[in-house]
């Protein structure tokens, strides 16, 4: 009986084990069927959807989406790449129609792109990809190049990108929209923009722990946007910009190699404006920035807005009107007494000579060049003029080796209402021009004016001046200049007709170094205007109070237009008007 019972038990155990083995075999087979979707050297030429049921999707070679096809990757999908594998949208060589990628995840079901074994290659958007492509709520990790845009402009938003050489790299005229992404632990650049003509929109991203730069942009486009990004703990600088692409605002962060935006070496070849960050990072220049127009007869004007602060490294300088091109360059840096423009050293404990200076050369267009309400400090040469004659007004020029230098037979800068103090060798030096440099109405660091440089041309105890510097009417103390950027503040200007003539009347509120006025007349509002006064109408106001003026004209019968020109002592002029008057000639009976 016992043997029969034991035999039954053995039979039951054998049947049970067979069932377990069969169930395990079936589980493995089913699991393998639903869990390993391979994509090996696929060319997707019709609309295709990858679903969660196919997870994980394994790319073993490359997958190309082209011929007008759209690849949709559903929320929650997992896409894994074998070593060197990649996904390309468009193919970039045969122009067979656009390809599109719609990887539109959500916060609860993000789409994952990662490595099957080790690091993989890239998701690349070619120039024939559809710019309506989108990657939203995706996670990318351990790719060599992350996402690459080649003359393409997809939308990349709410994505997390980590590991690899680049987070997002853009070549050619790529203008992607990249916002609300977290890009971290990248070997070199978080976001890299290569082409001058790109107009990316890079905003509200957090970029951290990149080996070199958070954002590196070579764009020169004024329509590009790089704003409100938080860049932390990047190895060198959080953001690098071309000097024609300084369009960023509201960027901030900490713990970077240098917590500032680097303006890289480059040439400003067309009109460009640098605007203040308002909050967050200051700007740094470690190399030369040139301002020159490539076309003969044209001018490239670099305009710097009030409040802008730029710090220079030892090799940093701004060079205006150099020899690079046949055209001209100009610098318009007009701050205010409340929001001055500051050019200074980036050193924590600055000293004179920390940076090179601001240089104006013979291709400077003097009429468009002005430094007003600026602080220029700790340079070797604060302002150096080689056969150039910029206007420097209402500025602080201090703690440089040389404050202002005019060099060459035609160098004649005009320096007025400035505070010039603490410069080691010269406050103002004229080297090679026997025409006096106009340096009136400045404070020289002492109540008795500038000091003698050994040539016997001054006798005070302030900063030194050379001969051929007109330092008349020196200020007795440091002062704040509140003048506007023109020679006058015009309160009113009117043209009133009466009995066959016209009376032109105007009033000024203040006049800063104003030489006087000219009056111009034309038969058409937009026509050619002719000067109608024989000699300059002499100024009667000053920097504290203005004056009233009038001029009589008898132009004849009809309608006439008038303009008023103010001219300052350095020859810079500003037009006002036009004002219209209609003259009726009285008929005698």
Coordinates of C-alpha atoms in Angstrom, one line a residue:
X1 CA 0.0 0.0 0.0
X2 CA 2.8 2.4 0.9
X3 CA 4.6 1.7 -2.4
X4 CA 1.5 2.4 -4.4
X5 CA 1.0 5.7 -2.4
X6 CA 4.7 6.7 -3.0
X7 CA 4.3 5.9 -6.7
X8 CA 1.2 8.1 -6.8
X9 CA 3.1 10.9 -5.1
X10 CA 6.0 10.7 -7.5
X11 CA 3.6 10.7 -10.4
X12 CA 1.8 13.8 -9.0
X13 CA 5.2 15.6 -8.4
X14 CA 6.3 14.9 -12.0
X15 CA 3.0 16.2 -13.4
X16 CA 3.3 19.3 -11.3
X17 CA 6.9 20.1 -12.3
X18 CA 6.0 19.6 -15.9
X19 CA 3.2 22.1 -15.5
X20 CA 5.5 24.6 -13.8
X21 CA 8.1 24.2 -16.6
X22 CA 5.5 24.6 -19.3
X23 CA 4.0 27.7 -17.6
X24 CA 7.5 29.2 -17.3
X25 CA 8.2 28.4 -20.9
X26 CA 5.0 30.0 -22.0
X27 CA 5.7 33.1 -19.8
X28 CA 9.1 33.6 -21.4
X29 CA 7.7 33.2 -24.9
X30 CA 4.8 35.6 -24.2
X31 CA 7.1 38.1 -22.5
X32 CA 9.5 38.0 -25.4
X33 CA 6.7 38.5 -27.8
X34 CA 5.4 41.7 -26.3
X35 CA 8.6 43.2 -24.8
X36 CA 11.3 43.4 -27.5
X37 CA 10.4 45.4 -30.6
X38 CA 13.5 45.7 -32.7
X39 CA 14.1 48.4 -35.3
X40 CA 17.1 47.6 -37.3
X41 CA 18.1 50.0 -40.3
X42 CA 14.5 51.0 -40.9
X43 CA 13.4 53.6 -43.4
X44 CA 9.9 54.8 -42.4
X45 CA 8.1 56.1 -45.5
X46 CA 4.5 56.1 -44.3
X47 CA 2.9 57.3 -41.1
X48 CA 3.8 55.0 -38.2
X49 CA 3.0 54.9 -34.5
X50 CA 5.1 53.2 -31.8
X51 CA 2.9 52.2 -28.9
X52 CA 3.5 51.2 -25.2
X53 CA 2.5 47.7 -26.1
X54 CA 5.8 47.4 -28.0
X55 CA 8.0 48.5 -25.1
X56 CA 10.9 48.6 -25.1
X57 CA 11.5 49.7 -28.7
X58 CA 15.1 48.7 -29.5
X59 CA 17.0 50.6 -32.2
X60 CA 19.9 48.4 -33.2
X61 CA 21.3 50.4 -36.2
X62 CA 19.5 53.5 -37.4
X63 CA 15.9 54.5 -38.2
X64 CA 15.2 57.2 -40.7
X65 CA 11.8 59.0 -41.1
X66 CA 11.4 60.5 -44.6
X67 CA 9.2 60.7 -47.7
X68 CA 6.6 62.8 -46.0
X69 CA 6.1 60.2 -43.3
X70 CA 5.3 61.0 -39.6
X71 CA 6.6 58.9 -36.7
X72 CA 4.4 59.2 -33.7
X73 CA 5.7 57.9 -30.4
X74 CA 3.0 57.4 -27.8
X75 CA 3.3 58.7 -24.2
X76 CA 4.9 56.2 -21.9
X77 CA 7.0 54.6 -24.7
X78 CA 10.6 53.4 -24.0
X79 CA 13.0 53.7 -26.8
X80 CA 16.4 52.1 -26.3
X81 CA 19.4 52.5 -28.6
X82 CA 22.3 50.1 -29.0
X83 CA 25.8 51.5 -29.1
X84 CA 26.2 54.0 -32.1
X85 CA 22.5 53.7 -33.1
X86 CA 20.5 56.8 -34.0
X87 CA 17.1 58.2 -35.1
X88 CA 17.0 60.6 -38.0
X89 CA 14.1 62.8 -39.0
X90 CA 14.5 63.5 -42.7
X91 CA 17.6 62.1 -44.3
X92 CA 19.3 65.2 -45.5
X93 CA 20.6 63.9 -48.9
X94 CA 18.0 63.0 -51.5
X95 CA 15.2 65.6 -50.9
X96 CA 12.5 63.0 -51.0
X97 CA 10.1 65.0 -48.8
X98 CA 9.9 65.9 -45.2
X99 CA 9.8 63.6 -42.2
X100 CA 8.3 64.4 -38.9
X101 CA 8.6 63.2 -35.3
X102 CA 5.7 63.6 -32.8
X103 CA 7.1 62.5 -29.4
X104 CA 4.4 64.1 -27.3
X105 CA 4.5 62.8 -23.8
X106 CA 2.9 64.1 -20.6
X107 CA 4.0 64.5 -17.0
X108 CA 2.5 61.2 -16.0
X109 CA 3.7 59.3 -19.1
X110 CA 7.0 60.6 -20.3
X111 CA 8.7 59.2 -23.3
X112 CA 12.1 57.7 -22.5
X113 CA 15.1 57.5 -24.9
X114 CA 18.1 55.7 -23.4
X115 CA 20.9 53.2 -24.0
X116 CA 20.4 49.5 -24.4
X117 CA 24.0 48.7 -23.4
X118 CA 26.3 51.8 -23.4
X119 CA 26.0 55.3 -24.8
X120 CA 24.1 55.7 -28.1
X121 CA 24.5 58.4 -30.8
X122 CA 21.8 61.0 -31.5
X123 CA 18.3 62.1 -32.5
X124 CA 18.9 64.2 -35.6
X125 CA 16.5 66.5 -37.4
X126 CA 17.8 67.2 -40.9
X127 CA 17.0 70.2 -43.1
X128 CA 14.2 68.2 -44.8
X129 CA 12.4 67.5 -41.5
X130 CA 9.1 69.1 -40.8
X131 CA 9.5 72.0 -38.4
X132 CA 6.2 71.0 -36.8
X133 CA 8.1 68.1 -35.2
X134 CA 7.9 68.1 -31.4
X135 CA 9.6 66.5 -28.4
X136 CA 7.5 67.2 -25.3
X137 CA 7.9 65.6 -21.9
X138 CA 10.7 63.3 -23.0
X139 CA 13.7 61.9 -21.1
X140 CA 17.0 61.5 -23.0
X141 CA 20.0 60.0 -21.3
X142 CA 23.6 58.9 -22.2
X143 CA 23.5 59.9 -25.9
X144 CA 26.8 61.2 -27.4
X145 CA 25.1 64.2 -29.0
X146 CA 21.6 64.2 -27.5
X147 CA 19.4 66.1 -30.0
X148 CA 21.0 67.6 -33.2
X149 CA 19.3 70.1 -35.4
X150 CA 20.8 70.4 -38.9
X151 CA 19.1 73.5 -40.6
X152 CA 15.9 72.5 -38.8
X153 CA 13.6 74.0 -36.2
X154 CA 11.7 71.5 -34.1
X155 CA 10.0 72.3 -30.8
X156 CA 11.8 70.8 -27.7
X157 CA 9.9 71.4 -24.5
X158 CA 9.6 70.1 -20.9
X159 CA 12.3 67.5 -21.7
X160 CA 15.1 66.2 -19.4
X161 CA 18.5 65.6 -21.2
X162 CA 21.5 64.3 -19.4
X163 CA 24.9 62.8 -20.2
X164 CA 26.9 62.9 -23.5
X165 CA 29.0 65.6 -25.2
X166 CA 26.2 68.0 -26.1
X167 CA 22.6 68.3 -24.8
X168 CA 21.2 70.0 -27.9
X169 CA 23.5 71.0 -30.9
X170 CA 22.3 73.2 -33.7
X171 CA 24.1 73.6 -37.1
X172 CA 23.2 75.6 -40.2
X173 CA 20.3 78.0 -39.9
X174 CA 18.5 76.1 -37.2
X175 CA 15.9 78.0 -35.2
X176 CA 14.4 75.6 -32.7
X177 CA 12.2 76.5 -29.8
X178 CA 13.7 75.1 -26.6
X179 CA 12.0 75.9 -23.4
X180 CA 11.2 74.6 -20.0
X181 CA 13.8 71.8 -20.3
X182 CA 16.3 70.5 -17.7
X183 CA 19.7 69.9 -19.3
X184 CA 22.3 68.5 -16.9
X185 CA 25.6 66.6 -16.5
X186 CA 26.7 67.3 -20.1
X187 CA 30.4 66.9 -20.9
X188 CA 30.8 70.1 -23.0
X189 CA 27.8 72.3 -24.0
X190 CA 24.3 72.2 -22.7
X191 CA 22.9 74.0 -25.8
X192 CA 25.2 74.8 -28.8
X193 CA 24.1 77.2 -31.6
X194 CA 26.7 77.2 -34.4
X195 CA 25.3 79.3 -37.3
X196 CA 25.2 83.1 -37.5
X197 CA 21.8 83.1 -39.1
X198 CA 20.0 81.0 -36.5
X199 CA 17.1 82.5 -34.6
X200 CA 16.5 80.1 -31.7
X201 CA 14.0 80.7 -28.9
X202 CA 15.8 79.5 -25.8
X203 CA 13.8 80.3 -22.7
X204 CA 12.9 79.2 -19.2
X205 CA 15.4 76.2 -19.2
X206 CA 17.5 75.0 -16.3
X207 CA 21.0 74.1 -17.5
X208 CA 23.4 72.7 -14.9
X209 CA 26.7 70.8 -14.4
X210 CA 27.9 71.1 -18.0
X211 CA 31.7 70.7 -18.4
X212 CA 32.2 74.0 -20.2
X213 CA 29.2 76.2 -21.1
X214 CA 25.5 76.1 -20.4
X215 CA 24.5 77.9 -23.6
X216 CA 27.0 78.7 -26.4
X217 CA 25.4 80.8 -29.2
X218 CA 27.1 82.1 -32.3
X219 CA 23.9 83.7 -33.7
X220 CA 24.0 87.3 -34.9
X221 CA 20.3 87.5 -35.4
X222 CA 18.4 90.2 -33.6
X223 CA 15.3 88.0 -33.5
X224 CA 16.9 85.3 -31.4
X225 CA 15.6 84.9 -27.8
X226 CA 17.8 83.7 -25.0
X227 CA 15.9 84.7 -21.8
X228 CA 15.0 83.6 -18.3
X229 CA 17.3 80.6 -18.2
X230 CA 18.8 79.4 -14.9
X231 CA 22.4 78.2 -15.4
X232 CA 24.1 76.6 -12.4
X233 CA 27.5 75.0 -11.8
X234 CA 28.7 75.0 -15.4
X235 CA 32.5 74.7 -15.7
X236 CA 33.4 78.0 -17.5
X237 CA 30.6 80.4 -18.3
X238 CA 26.8 79.9 -18.1
X239 CA 26.2 81.7 -21.5
X240 CA 28.4 82.7 -24.4
X241 CA 27.2 85.1 -27.1
X242 CA 28.4 86.6 -30.3
X243 CA 28.7 90.4 -30.0
X244 CA 25.9 90.8 -32.6
X245 CA 23.7 88.5 -30.6
X246 CA 23.6 90.1 -27.2
X247 CA 19.9 89.8 -26.9
X248 CA 19.5 87.9 -23.7
X249 CA 17.5 89.1 -20.7
X250 CA 16.6 87.8 -17.3
X251 CA 19.1 84.9 -17.2
X252 CA 20.5 84.0 -13.8
X253 CA 22.3 81.3 -11.8
X254 CA 25.3 80.6 -9.6
X255 CA 28.3 78.3 -9.0
X256 CA 29.5 78.6 -12.6
X257 CA 33.2 79.1 -13.4
X258 CA 32.4 82.8 -13.9
X259 CA 28.9 83.9 -13.1
X260 CA 28.6 86.2 -16.1
X261 CA 27.6 86.1 -19.8
X262 CA 30.7 86.0 -22.0
X263 CA 30.7 88.2 -25.1
X264 CA 33.0 86.3 -27.4
X265 CA 35.5 87.5 -30.0
X266 CA 33.7 88.8 -33.0
X267 CA 33.0 91.7 -35.4
X268 CA 29.9 93.8 -35.3
X269 CA 29.2 94.4 -39.1
X270 CA 25.7 96.0 -38.9
X271 CA 23.7 98.1 -36.5
X272 CA 23.5 96.3 -33.1
X273 CA 22.1 97.1 -29.7
X274 CA 23.3 95.7 -26.4
X275 CA 20.6 95.7 -23.8
X276 CA 20.9 95.4 -20.0
X277 CA 20.2 92.0 -18.4
X278 CA 18.0 93.8 -15.9
X279 CA 18.4 90.9 -13.4
X280 CA 20.9 88.2 -13.2
X281 CA 24.3 88.0 -14.9
X282 CA 26.6 90.8 -15.9
X283 CA 28.6 90.7 -19.1
X284 CA 32.3 89.9 -19.6
X285 CA 34.6 90.5 -22.6
X286 CA 37.9 88.5 -22.5
X287 CA 38.9 89.2 -26.1
X288 CA 38.6 91.8 -28.9
X289 CA 35.3 93.0 -30.1
X290 CA 35.5 94.9 -33.4
X291 CA 32.9 97.3 -34.9
X292 CA 33.3 97.7 -38.7
X293 CA 30.9 97.7 -41.6
X294 CA 32.0 95.6 -44.6
X295 CA 30.7 98.0 -47.3
X296 CA 32.5 101.1 -48.3
X297 CA 30.5 104.3 -47.3
X298 CA 28.4 102.4 -44.8
X299 CA 28.6 102.4 -41.0
X300 CA 28.0 99.7 -38.3
X301 CA 26.8 101.4 -35.1
X302 CA 27.1 99.5 -31.8
X303 CA 24.5 101.0 -29.5
X304 CA 24.8 100.3 -25.8
X305 CA 21.6 100.9 -23.7
X306 CA 21.5 102.6 -20.3
X307 CA 22.4 100.5 -17.3
X308 CA 24.6 98.1 -19.3
X309 CA 27.6 96.8 -17.3
X310 CA 30.4 95.0 -19.0
X311 CA 33.5 93.7 -17.3
X312 CA 36.8 93.0 -19.1
X313 CA 39.5 90.4 -18.8
X314 CA 43.1 91.2 -19.3
X315 CA 42.9 90.8 -23.1
X316 CA 39.5 92.5 -23.5
X317 CA 38.8 95.6 -25.5
X318 CA 36.3 97.3 -27.9
X319 CA 37.8 98.4 -31.2
X320 CA 35.9 100.9 -33.3
X321 CA 36.7 101.6 -37.0
X322 CA 39.7 99.3 -37.3
X323 CA 41.1 97.9 -40.6
X324 CA 39.0 94.8 -41.0
X325 CA 36.6 96.2 -43.6
X326 CA 36.2 99.1 -46.0
X327 CA 33.3 100.7 -44.2
X328 CA 33.1 102.6 -40.9
X329 CA 32.2 101.8 -37.3
X330 CA 30.7 103.9 -34.5
X331 CA 29.9 103.5 -30.8
X332 CA 26.8 105.1 -29.2
X333 CA 27.0 104.5 -25.5
X334 CA 24.5 106.9 -24.0
X335 CA 23.5 106.2 -20.4
X336 CA 21.8 108.4 -17.9
X337 CA 22.9 109.9 -14.6
X338 CA 20.6 107.3 -12.9
X339 CA 21.6 104.4 -15.2
X340 CA 25.1 104.9 -16.4
X341 CA 26.9 102.5 -18.7
X342 CA 29.9 100.9 -17.0
X343 CA 33.1 99.6 -18.6
X344 CA 35.3 98.0 -15.8
X345 CA 37.5 95.2 -14.7
X346 CA 36.3 91.7 -14.0
X347 CA 38.9 91.2 -11.2
X348 CA 37.6 90.9 -7.7
X349 CA 40.2 93.5 -6.6
X350 CA 40.6 95.7 -9.6
X351 CA 43.7 97.9 -10.4
X352 CA 44.6 100.2 -13.3
X353 CA 45.7 98.2 -16.4
X354 CA 43.4 95.2 -15.7
X355 CA 42.0 95.4 -19.3
X356 CA 43.1 97.0 -22.5
X357 CA 40.5 99.8 -23.2
X358 CA 38.2 101.4 -25.8
X359 CA 39.9 102.2 -29.0
X360 CA 38.7 104.5 -31.9
X361 CA 40.6 104.3 -35.2
X362 CA 40.6 106.4 -38.4
X363 CA 37.5 104.6 -39.7
X364 CA 35.4 105.7 -36.8
X365 CA 32.4 107.8 -38.0
X366 CA 32.8 110.6 -35.5
X367 CA 29.4 112.1 -36.1
X368 CA 27.7 108.9 -34.8
X369 CA 30.0 108.3 -31.9
X370 CA 29.4 109.4 -28.4
X371 CA 30.2 108.2 -24.8
X372 CA 27.8 109.9 -22.4
X373 CA 27.1 109.0 -18.8
X374 CA 29.7 106.2 -18.9
X375 CA 32.1 104.9 -16.2
X376 CA 35.4 103.9 -17.7
X377 CA 37.8 102.5 -15.1
X378 CA 40.8 100.2 -14.5
X379 CA 41.9 100.0 -18.1
X380 CA 45.3 100.6 -19.5
X381 CA 43.9 103.2 -21.9
X382 CA 40.4 104.3 -20.9
X383 CA 39.8 105.8 -24.3
X384 CA 42.4 105.8 -27.1
X385 CA 41.8 107.8 -30.3
X386 CA 44.0 107.2 -33.3
X387 CA 43.0 109.9 -35.9
X388 CA 39.5 109.8 -34.5
X389 CA 37.4 112.4 -32.7
X390 CA 34.6 110.9 -30.5
X391 CA 32.5 113.0 -28.2
X392 CA 32.9 112.1 -24.5
X393 CA 30.6 113.8 -22.2
X394 CA 29.2 113.6 -18.6
X395 CA 31.3 110.5 -17.9
X396 CA 33.6 109.2 -15.1
X397 CA 37.1 108.3 -16.4
X398 CA 39.1 107.1 -13.5
X399 CA 41.8 104.7 -12.2
X400 CA 43.2 103.9 -15.6
X401 CA 46.9 104.3 -16.6
X402 CA 45.8 106.8 -19.3
X403 CA 42.3 108.4 -19.1
X404 CA 41.9 109.7 -22.7
X405 CA 44.7 109.7 -25.4
X406 CA 44.5 111.5 -28.8
X407 CA 47.1 110.1 -31.1
X408 CA 47.8 111.2 -34.7
X409 CA 47.5 114.5 -36.6
X410 CA 43.7 114.4 -36.9
X411 CA 42.8 113.0 -33.5
X412 CA 40.6 115.6 -31.7
X413 CA 38.3 114.0 -29.2
X414 CA 36.0 116.4 -27.3
X415 CA 35.8 115.7 -23.5
X416 CA 33.3 117.8 -21.6
X417 CA 31.7 117.8 -18.1
X418 CA 33.5 114.6 -17.1
X419 CA 35.1 113.6 -13.8
X420 CA 38.7 112.6 -14.7
X421 CA 40.6 111.5 -11.7
X422 CA 43.0 108.8 -10.3
X423 CA 44.5 108.0 -13.7
X424 CA 48.2 107.0 -13.2
X425 CA 50.0 108.8 -16.0
X426 CA 47.6 111.2 -17.8
X427 CA 44.1 112.3 -17.4
X428 CA 44.2 113.6 -21.1
X429 CA 47.2 113.4 -23.4
X430 CA 47.5 114.9 -26.9
X431 CA 50.1 113.0 -28.9
X432 CA 50.9 114.3 -32.3
X433 CA 48.2 117.0 -32.9
X434 CA 49.0 120.7 -32.5
X435 CA 45.2 121.6 -32.4
X436 CA 44.0 121.7 -28.8
X437 CA 41.8 118.9 -27.6
X438 CA 38.6 120.4 -26.1
X439 CA 38.6 119.3 -22.5
X440 CA 36.7 122.1 -20.9
X441 CA 34.4 122.0 -17.8
X442 CA 35.9 118.8 -16.4
X443 CA 36.9 117.9 -12.8
X444 CA 40.5 116.7 -12.6
X445 CA 40.5 115.3 -9.1
X446 CA 41.6 118.6 -7.5
X447 CA 39.9 122.0 -7.1
X448 CA 42.8 123.8 -8.8
X449 CA 42.6 121.8 -12.0
X450 CA 45.0 119.4 -13.8
X451 CA 48.7 119.0 -13.1
X452 CA 51.7 119.7 -15.2
X453 CA 53.2 116.8 -17.1
X454 CA 56.6 118.5 -17.3
X455 CA 55.8 120.5 -20.3
X456 CA 54.7 123.5 -18.3
X457 CA 51.1 123.5 -19.7
X458 CA 49.2 123.2 -16.4
X459 CA 49.8 124.1 -12.8
X460 CA 47.2 122.3 -10.7
X461 CA 47.4 119.2 -8.6
X462 CA 44.9 116.9 -10.3
X463 CA 45.4 114.4 -13.1
X464 CA 48.1 115.4 -15.5
X465 CA 47.5 116.8 -19.0
X466 CA 49.9 117.3 -21.9
X467 CA 50.3 120.4 -23.9
X468 CA 47.6 121.1 -26.6
X469 CA 44.8 120.3 -24.2
X470 CA 42.3 123.1 -23.5
X471 CA 41.2 122.4 -19.9
X472 CA 39.5 125.8 -19.4
X473 CA 36.8 126.3 -16.8
X474 CA 37.8 123.3 -14.6
X475 CA 35.2 122.1 -12.1
X476 CA 36.3 122.5 -8.5
X477 CA 34.8 119.3 -7.2
X478 CA 33.3 116.0 -8.4
X479 CA 30.0 116.7 -10.1
X480 CA 26.9 114.9 -11.5
X481 CA 26.0 115.9 -15.1
X482 CA 22.3 115.7 -15.8
X483 CA 22.3 116.9 -19.4
X484 CA 20.5 115.2 -22.2
X485 CA 22.4 113.6 -25.1
X486 CA 21.9 116.7 -27.3
X487 CA 23.4 120.1 -26.7
X488 CA 20.1 121.5 -25.5
X489 CA 16.9 120.6 -23.9
X490 CA 14.3 122.3 -26.1
X491 CA 11.2 123.6 -24.3
X492 CA 9.3 125.0 -27.4
X493 CA 9.7 125.8 -31.0
X494 CA 7.0 127.6 -33.1
X495 CA 6.6 129.4 -36.5
X496 CA 4.0 132.2 -36.5
X497 CA 3.1 134.2 -39.6
X498 CA 2.2 137.9 -39.5
X499 CA 1.8 140.5 -42.3
X500 CA 3.9 138.9 -44.9
X501 CA 6.6 137.5 -42.6
X502 CA 7.3 134.6 -40.2
X503 CA 8.5 134.9 -36.6
X504 CA 10.4 131.8 -35.4
X505 CA 10.5 131.6 -31.6
X506 CA 12.0 128.9 -29.4
X507 CA 12.9 128.4 -25.8
X508 CA 15.5 126.2 -24.1
X509 CA 15.3 124.7 -20.7
X510 CA 19.1 123.9 -20.5
X511 CA 22.0 124.2 -22.8
X512 CA 25.1 122.1 -22.3
X513 CA 28.2 123.4 -24.1
X514 CA 25.9 124.8 -26.9
X515 CA 27.5 126.9 -29.5
X516 CA 24.3 128.2 -31.1
X517 CA 21.5 127.7 -33.6
X518 CA 20.8 127.6 -37.3
X519 CA 17.4 128.0 -39.0
X520 CA 16.3 126.1 -42.2
X521 CA 13.4 126.6 -44.6
X522 CA 11.7 124.4 -47.2
X523 CA 8.6 124.7 -49.4
X524 CA 7.8 121.0 -48.7
X525 CA 7.7 119.2 -45.4
X526 CA 9.9 116.4 -46.8
X527 CA 11.8 118.6 -49.2
X528 CA 15.3 120.1 -49.2
X529 CA 15.9 122.6 -46.5
X530 CA 18.1 125.7 -46.9
X531 CA 19.8 127.5 -44.1
X532 CA 18.5 131.1 -43.9
X533 CA 20.6 132.7 -41.2
X534 CA 23.9 134.2 -42.3
X535 CA 25.8 133.5 -39.1
X536 CA 25.3 131.2 -36.2
X537 CA 22.7 132.4 -33.7
X538 CA 24.8 132.6 -30.5
X539 CA 23.9 130.5 -27.5
X540 CA 22.6 132.5 -24.4
X541 CA 21.7 129.6 -22.0
X542 CA 23.8 127.3 -19.9
X543 CA 23.7 123.8 -18.2
X544 CA 21.4 125.1 -15.4
X545 CA 19.0 127.4 -17.2
X546 CA 17.9 128.1 -20.8
X547 CA 17.0 131.2 -22.8
X548 CA 14.4 132.6 -25.3
X549 CA 15.2 133.2 -29.0
X550 CA 13.5 134.6 -32.1
X551 CA 14.3 135.0 -35.7
X552 CA 12.4 137.0 -38.4
X553 CA 11.9 135.7 -42.0
X554 CA 10.2 137.2 -45.0
X555 CA 9.8 134.2 -47.4
X556 CA 7.0 135.5 -49.6
X557 CA 3.5 134.2 -50.2
X558 CA 2.5 130.6 -49.4
X559 CA 3.2 127.7 -47.0
X560 CA 6.7 127.1 -45.6
X561 CA 8.3 124.6 -43.3
X562 CA 11.1 125.4 -40.8
X563 CA 13.6 123.4 -38.9
X564 CA 15.8 124.4 -36.0
X565 CA 19.4 123.1 -35.6
X566 CA 21.4 123.3 -32.4
X567 CA 25.2 122.9 -32.7
X568 CA 27.4 122.1 -29.7
X569 CA 31.0 123.3 -29.3
X570 CA 32.4 120.1 -30.8
X571 CA 30.3 120.4 -34.0
X572 CA 27.7 117.8 -33.1
X573 CA 24.2 119.0 -34.2
X574 CA 20.6 118.0 -33.7
X575 CA 17.6 119.0 -35.9
X576 CA 14.2 119.9 -34.4
X577 CA 10.9 120.4 -36.3
X578 CA 9.6 120.9 -38.9
X579 CA 7.1 123.7 -38.0
X580 CA 4.7 125.0 -40.7
X581 CA 3.7 128.7 -41.3
X582 CA 1.3 130.0 -44.1
X583 CA 2.1 133.6 -45.2
X584 CA -0.6 135.8 -46.7
X585 CA 0.5 139.0 -48.3
X586 CA -1.8 141.8 -47.5
X587 CA -3.3 143.6 -50.6
X588 CA -3.3 147.4 -50.4
X589 CA -6.4 149.2 -51.6

